[in-house]
Coordinates of N, CA, C and O in Angstrom, one line a residue:
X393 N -24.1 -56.4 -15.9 CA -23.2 -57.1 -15.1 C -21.8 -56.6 -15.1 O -21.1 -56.6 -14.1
X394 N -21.4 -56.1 -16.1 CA -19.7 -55.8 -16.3 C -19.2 -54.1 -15.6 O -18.2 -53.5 -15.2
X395 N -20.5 -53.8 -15.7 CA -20.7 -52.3 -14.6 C -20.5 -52.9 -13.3 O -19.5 -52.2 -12.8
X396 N -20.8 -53.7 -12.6 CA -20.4 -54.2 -11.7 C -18.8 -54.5 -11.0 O -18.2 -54.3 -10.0
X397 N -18.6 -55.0 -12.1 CA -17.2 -55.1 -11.8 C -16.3 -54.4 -12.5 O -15.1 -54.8 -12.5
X398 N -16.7 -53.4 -13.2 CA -15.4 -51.9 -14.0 C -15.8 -51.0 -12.5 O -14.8 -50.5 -12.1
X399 N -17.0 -50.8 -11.6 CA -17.1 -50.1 -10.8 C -16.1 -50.6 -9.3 O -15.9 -49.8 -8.5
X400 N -15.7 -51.6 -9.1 CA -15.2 -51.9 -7.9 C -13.6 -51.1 -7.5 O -13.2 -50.7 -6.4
X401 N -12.9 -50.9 -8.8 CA -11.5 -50.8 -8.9 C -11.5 -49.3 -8.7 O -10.6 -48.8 -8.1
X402 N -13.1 -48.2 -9.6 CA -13.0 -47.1 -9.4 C -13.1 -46.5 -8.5 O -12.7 -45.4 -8.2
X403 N -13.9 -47.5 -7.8 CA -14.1 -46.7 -6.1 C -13.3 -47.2 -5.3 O -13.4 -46.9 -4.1
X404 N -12.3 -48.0 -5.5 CA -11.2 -48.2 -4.5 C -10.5 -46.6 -5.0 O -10.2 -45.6 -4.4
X405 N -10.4 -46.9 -6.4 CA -9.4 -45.4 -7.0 C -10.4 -44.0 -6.1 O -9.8 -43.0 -5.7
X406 N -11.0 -44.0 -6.1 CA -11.7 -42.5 -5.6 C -11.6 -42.6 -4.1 O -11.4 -41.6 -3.4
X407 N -11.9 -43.7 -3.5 CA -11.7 -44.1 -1.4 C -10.3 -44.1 -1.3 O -10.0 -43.0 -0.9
X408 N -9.3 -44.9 -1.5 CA -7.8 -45.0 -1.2 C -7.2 -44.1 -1.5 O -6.6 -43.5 -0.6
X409 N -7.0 -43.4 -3.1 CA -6.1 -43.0 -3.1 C -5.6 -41.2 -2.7 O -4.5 -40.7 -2.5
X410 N -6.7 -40.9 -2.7 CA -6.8 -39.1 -2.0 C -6.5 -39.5 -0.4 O -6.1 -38.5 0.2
X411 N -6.8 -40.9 0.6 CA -6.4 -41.1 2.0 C -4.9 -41.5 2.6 O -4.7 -41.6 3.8
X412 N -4.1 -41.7 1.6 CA -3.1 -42.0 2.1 C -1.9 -41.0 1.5 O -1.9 -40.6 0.3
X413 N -1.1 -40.5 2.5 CA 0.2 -39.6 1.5 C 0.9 -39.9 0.7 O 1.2 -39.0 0.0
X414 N 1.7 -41.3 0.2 CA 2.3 -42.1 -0.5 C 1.5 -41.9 -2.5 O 1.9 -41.9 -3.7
X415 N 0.3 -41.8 -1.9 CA -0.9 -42.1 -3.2 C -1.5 -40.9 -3.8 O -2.0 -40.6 -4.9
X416 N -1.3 -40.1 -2.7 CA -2.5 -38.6 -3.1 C -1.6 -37.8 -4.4 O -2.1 -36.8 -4.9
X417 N -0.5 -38.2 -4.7 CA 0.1 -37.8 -6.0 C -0.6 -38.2 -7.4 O -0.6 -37.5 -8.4
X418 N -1.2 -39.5 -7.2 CA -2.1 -40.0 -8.1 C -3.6 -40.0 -8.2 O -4.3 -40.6 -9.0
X419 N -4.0 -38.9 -6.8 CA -5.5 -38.4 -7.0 C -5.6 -37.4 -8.1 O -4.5 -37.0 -8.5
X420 N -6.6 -36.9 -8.6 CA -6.6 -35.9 -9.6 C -8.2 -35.7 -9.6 O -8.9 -36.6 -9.7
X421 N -8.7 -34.1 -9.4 CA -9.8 -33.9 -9.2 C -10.8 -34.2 -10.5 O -12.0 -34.6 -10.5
X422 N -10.1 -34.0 -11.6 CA -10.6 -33.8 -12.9 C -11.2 -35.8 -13.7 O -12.1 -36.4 -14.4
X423 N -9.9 -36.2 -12.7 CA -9.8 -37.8 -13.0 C -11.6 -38.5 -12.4 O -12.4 -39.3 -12.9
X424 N -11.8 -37.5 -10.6 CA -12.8 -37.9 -10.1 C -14.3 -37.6 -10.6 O -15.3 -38.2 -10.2
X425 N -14.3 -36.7 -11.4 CA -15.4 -36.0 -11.9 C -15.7 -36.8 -13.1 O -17.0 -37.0 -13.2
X426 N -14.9 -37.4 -14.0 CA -14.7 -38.3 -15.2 C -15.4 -39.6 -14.3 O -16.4 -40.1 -14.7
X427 N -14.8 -40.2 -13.2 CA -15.7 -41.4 -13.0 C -16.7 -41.6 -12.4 O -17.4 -42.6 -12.3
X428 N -16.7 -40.6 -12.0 CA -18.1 -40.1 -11.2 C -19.7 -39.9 -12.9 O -20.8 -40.4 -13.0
X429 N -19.1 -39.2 -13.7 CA -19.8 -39.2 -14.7 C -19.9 -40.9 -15.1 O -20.9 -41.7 -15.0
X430 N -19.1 -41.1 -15.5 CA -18.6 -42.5 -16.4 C -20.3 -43.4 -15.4 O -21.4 -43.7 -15.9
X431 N -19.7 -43.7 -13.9 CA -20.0 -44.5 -12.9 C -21.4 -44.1 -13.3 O -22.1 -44.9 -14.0
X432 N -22.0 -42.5 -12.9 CA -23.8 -42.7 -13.4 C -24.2 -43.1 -14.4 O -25.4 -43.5 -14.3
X433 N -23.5 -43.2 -15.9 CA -24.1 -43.5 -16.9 C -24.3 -44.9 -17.3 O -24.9 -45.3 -18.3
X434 N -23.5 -45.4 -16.4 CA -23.7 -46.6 -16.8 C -24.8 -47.1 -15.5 O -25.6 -47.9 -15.9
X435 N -24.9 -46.8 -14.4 CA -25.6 -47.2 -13.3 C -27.5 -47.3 -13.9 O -28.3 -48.1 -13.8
X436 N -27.4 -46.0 -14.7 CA -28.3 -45.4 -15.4 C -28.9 -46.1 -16.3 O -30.1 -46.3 -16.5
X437 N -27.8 -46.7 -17.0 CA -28.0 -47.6 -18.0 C -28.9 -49.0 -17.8 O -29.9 -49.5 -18.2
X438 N -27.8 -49.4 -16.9 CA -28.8 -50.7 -15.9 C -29.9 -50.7 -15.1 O -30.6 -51.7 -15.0
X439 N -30.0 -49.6 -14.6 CA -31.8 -49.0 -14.4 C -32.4 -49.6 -15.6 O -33.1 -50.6 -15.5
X440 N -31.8 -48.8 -17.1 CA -33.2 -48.8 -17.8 C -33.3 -50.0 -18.0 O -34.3 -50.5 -17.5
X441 N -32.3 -50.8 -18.6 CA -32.3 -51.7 -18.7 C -33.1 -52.7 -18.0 O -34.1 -53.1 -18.7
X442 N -33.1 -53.3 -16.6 CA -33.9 -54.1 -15.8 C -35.5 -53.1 -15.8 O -36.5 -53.8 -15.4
X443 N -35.8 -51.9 -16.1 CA -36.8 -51.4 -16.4 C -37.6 -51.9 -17.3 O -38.8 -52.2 -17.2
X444 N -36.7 -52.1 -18.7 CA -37.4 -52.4 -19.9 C -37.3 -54.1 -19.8 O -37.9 -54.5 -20.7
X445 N -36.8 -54.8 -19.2 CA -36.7 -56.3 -19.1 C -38.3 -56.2 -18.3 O -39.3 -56.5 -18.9
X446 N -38.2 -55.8 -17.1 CA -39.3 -56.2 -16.5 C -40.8 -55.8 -17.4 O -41.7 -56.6 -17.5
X447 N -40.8 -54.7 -17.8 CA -41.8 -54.3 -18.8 C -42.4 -55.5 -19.7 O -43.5 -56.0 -19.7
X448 N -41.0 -55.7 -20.4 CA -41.5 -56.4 -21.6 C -41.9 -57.9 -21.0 O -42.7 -58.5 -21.7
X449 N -41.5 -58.4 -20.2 CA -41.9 -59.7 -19.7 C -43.0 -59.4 -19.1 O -43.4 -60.6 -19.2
X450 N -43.9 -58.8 -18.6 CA -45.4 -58.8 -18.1 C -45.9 -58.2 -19.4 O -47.0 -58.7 -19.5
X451 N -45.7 -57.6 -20.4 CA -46.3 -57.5 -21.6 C -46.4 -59.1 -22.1 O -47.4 -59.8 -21.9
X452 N -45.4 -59.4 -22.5 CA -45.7 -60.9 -23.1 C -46.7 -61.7 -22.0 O -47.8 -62.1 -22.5
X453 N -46.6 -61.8 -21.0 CA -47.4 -62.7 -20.4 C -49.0 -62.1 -20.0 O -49.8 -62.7 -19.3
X454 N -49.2 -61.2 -20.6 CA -50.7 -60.8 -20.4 C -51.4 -61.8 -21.4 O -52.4 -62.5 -21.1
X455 N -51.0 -61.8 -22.6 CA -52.0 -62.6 -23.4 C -52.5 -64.0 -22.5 O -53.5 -64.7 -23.0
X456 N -52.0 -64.2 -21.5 CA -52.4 -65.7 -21.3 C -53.9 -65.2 -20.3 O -53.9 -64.0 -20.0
X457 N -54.9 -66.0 -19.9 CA -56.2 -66.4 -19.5 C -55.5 -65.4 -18.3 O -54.3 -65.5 -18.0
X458 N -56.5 -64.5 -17.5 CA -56.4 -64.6 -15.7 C -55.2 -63.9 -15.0 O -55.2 -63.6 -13.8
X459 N -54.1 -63.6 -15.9 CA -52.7 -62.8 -15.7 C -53.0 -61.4 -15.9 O -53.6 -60.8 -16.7
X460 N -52.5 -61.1 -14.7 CA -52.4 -59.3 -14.7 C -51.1 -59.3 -13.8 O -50.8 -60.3 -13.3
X461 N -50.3 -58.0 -13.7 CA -48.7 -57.5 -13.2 C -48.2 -58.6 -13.2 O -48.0 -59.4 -14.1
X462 N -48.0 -58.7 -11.7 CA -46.7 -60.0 -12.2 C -46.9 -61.2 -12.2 O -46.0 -61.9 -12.3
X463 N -48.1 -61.8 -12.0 CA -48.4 -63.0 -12.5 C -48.8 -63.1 -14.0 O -49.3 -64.2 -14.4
X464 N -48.6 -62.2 -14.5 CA -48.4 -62.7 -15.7 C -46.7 -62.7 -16.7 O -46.6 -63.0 -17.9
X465 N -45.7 -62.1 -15.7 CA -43.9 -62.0 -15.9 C -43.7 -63.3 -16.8 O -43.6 -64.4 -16.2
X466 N -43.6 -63.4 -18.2 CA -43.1 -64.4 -19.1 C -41.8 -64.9 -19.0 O -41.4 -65.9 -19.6
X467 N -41.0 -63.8 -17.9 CA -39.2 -64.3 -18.3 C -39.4 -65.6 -17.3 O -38.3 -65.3 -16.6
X468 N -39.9 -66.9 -16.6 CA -39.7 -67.8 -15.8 C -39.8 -66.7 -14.3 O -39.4 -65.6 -14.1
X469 N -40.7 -68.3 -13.2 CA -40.7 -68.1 -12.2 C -42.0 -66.9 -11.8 O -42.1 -66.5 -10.7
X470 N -42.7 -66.5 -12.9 CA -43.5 -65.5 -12.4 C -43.5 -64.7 -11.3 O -42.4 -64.3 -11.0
X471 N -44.3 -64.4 -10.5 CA -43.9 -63.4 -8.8 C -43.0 -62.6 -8.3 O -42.8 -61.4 -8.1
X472 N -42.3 -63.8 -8.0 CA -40.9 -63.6 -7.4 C -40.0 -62.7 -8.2 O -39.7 -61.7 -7.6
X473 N -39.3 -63.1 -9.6 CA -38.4 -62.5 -10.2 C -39.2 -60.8 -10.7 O -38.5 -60.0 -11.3
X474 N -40.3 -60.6 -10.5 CA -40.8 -60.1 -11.2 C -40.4 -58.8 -10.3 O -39.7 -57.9 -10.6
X475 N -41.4 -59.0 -8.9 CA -41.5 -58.3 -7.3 C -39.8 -57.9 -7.4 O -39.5 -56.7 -7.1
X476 N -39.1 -58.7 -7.6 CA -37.7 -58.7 -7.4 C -37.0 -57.3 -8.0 O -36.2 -56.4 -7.7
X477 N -37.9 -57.8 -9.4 CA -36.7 -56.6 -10.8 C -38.1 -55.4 -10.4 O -37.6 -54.3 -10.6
X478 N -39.4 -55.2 -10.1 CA -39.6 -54.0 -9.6 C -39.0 -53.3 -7.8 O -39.4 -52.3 -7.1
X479 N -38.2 -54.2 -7.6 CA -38.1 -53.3 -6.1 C -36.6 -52.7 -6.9 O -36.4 -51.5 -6.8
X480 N -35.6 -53.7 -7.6 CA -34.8 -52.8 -8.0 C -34.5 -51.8 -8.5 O -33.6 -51.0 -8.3
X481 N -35.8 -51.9 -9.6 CA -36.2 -50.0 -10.0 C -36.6 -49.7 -9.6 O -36.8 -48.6 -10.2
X482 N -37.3 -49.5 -8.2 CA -37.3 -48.4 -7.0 C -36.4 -47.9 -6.5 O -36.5 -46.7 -6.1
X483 N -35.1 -48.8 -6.3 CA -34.2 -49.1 -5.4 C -33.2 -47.9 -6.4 O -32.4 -47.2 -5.8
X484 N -33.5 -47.7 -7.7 CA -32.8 -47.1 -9.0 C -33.5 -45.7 -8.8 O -32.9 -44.6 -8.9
X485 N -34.9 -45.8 -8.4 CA -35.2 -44.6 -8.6 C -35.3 -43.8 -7.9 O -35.5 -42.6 -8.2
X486 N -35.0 -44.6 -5.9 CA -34.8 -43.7 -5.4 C -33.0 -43.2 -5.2 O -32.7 -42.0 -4.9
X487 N -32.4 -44.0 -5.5 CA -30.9 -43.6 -5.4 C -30.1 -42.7 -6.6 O -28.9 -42.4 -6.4

């Protein structure tokens, strides 16, 4: 979640500040490459993360009777949240 919101401020810093003449004193190419790194690793991070959430919650819920993929998702709500955190790691893997 906090990747979320450390990312909003950097991509104003990487869109605004190389477009206006007042600001392009404070673009720096070396600065952009640094958050551009920073930005995937953590993007990356949260992939795995909702990867291995989703994993381990259909692991736990297999032991029960009649559950297979995501009707068997232990974290609450079965289906839905489940369908949900695999389209996001698509959504991770194709971006």
């Amino acid at each position: 979640m906090i990747q979320c919101w450390f990312t909003i401020p950097l991509l104003i810093y990487q869109a605004a500040i190389p477009q206006f003449t007042r600001t392009k004193r404070f673009s720096n190419a070396y600065a952009h490459v640094v958050i551009d790194v920073l930005l995937a690793i953590f993007w990356f991070a949260a992939f795995i993360s909702v990867a291995t959430w989703t994993n381990e919650g259909i692991k736990k819920g297999v032991g029960r009777p009649g559950n297979k993929g995501c009707d068997a998702f232990a974290f609450g709500g079965g289906g839905p949240k489940c369908h949900l955190s695999q389209a996001t790691i698509a959504m991770g893997v194709i971006l």
